[in-house]
Steps between C-alpha positions, in 0.01 A plus 500: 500500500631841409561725788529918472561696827322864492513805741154513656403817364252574239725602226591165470170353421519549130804301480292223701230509276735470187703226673146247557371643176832412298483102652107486469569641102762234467278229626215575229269685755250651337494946527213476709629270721866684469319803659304318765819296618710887478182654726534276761855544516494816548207496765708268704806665457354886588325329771865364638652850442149689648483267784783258617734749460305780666783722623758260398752676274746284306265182471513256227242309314626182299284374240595172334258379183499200300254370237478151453248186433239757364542717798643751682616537833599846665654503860544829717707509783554794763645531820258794608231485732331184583163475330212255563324488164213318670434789674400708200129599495315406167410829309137583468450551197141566527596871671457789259868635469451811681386261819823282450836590696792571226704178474407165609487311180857396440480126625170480377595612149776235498328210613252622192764481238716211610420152483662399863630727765658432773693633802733457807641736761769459782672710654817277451432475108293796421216545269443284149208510263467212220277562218448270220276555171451221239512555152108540364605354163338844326862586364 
């Protein structure tokens, strides 16, 4: 699996989205799926720099990607704050937007576009994310 370490700062999330993009490309992902597979990248990713490394300068987020056996597979590892996906409150959707608080929908939005998601946090091994999307077969 390739591996990339990034700053965790938001200028850096355009060469995240171009690194997944460029192996899901490779791999024969379709462009819809190219963009749904960059989104939650970057979701997770600003949610690492917005939130695990809340007044943390000088973190780092490493991203490794690989596409294989019509998939592909995107881990993201921090050592920021601990986070307890499980913990998230589903959106309501149902809420006109004025109603709803401002944020909210990151996890919700990649659990939406991914196939499988999943997550572990220690405080000895830090925070990683695995998302995996299958190829649709509408190349």
């Amino acid at each position: 699996m390739k591996s990339v370490q990034y700053p965790a700062d938001f200028q850096h999330l355009d060469s995240i989205r171009d690194f997944v993009g460029e192996t899901a490309e490779r791999a024969g992902f379709s462009s819809k799926e190219i963009y749904s597979i960059q989104l939650a990248a970057d979701e997770a990713c600003s949610n690492v720099i917005e939130h695990a490394y809340e007044g943390i300068s000088g973190g780092k987020i490493e991203v490794e990607c690989e596409a294989r056996d019509g998939q592909i597979v995107i881990v993201i590892h921090d050592h920021g704050k601990i986070f307890d996906m499980s913990a998230v409150r589903q959106p309501n959707l149902g809420r006109d937007l004025s109603e709803r608080e401002v944020g909210g929908l990151g996890v919700y939005l990649i659990h939406k576009l991914m196939d499988e998601v999943s997550f572990q946090s220690s405080k000895k091994h830090g925070n990683t994310l695995t998302m995996k999307k299958r190829k649709s077969g509408d190349v």
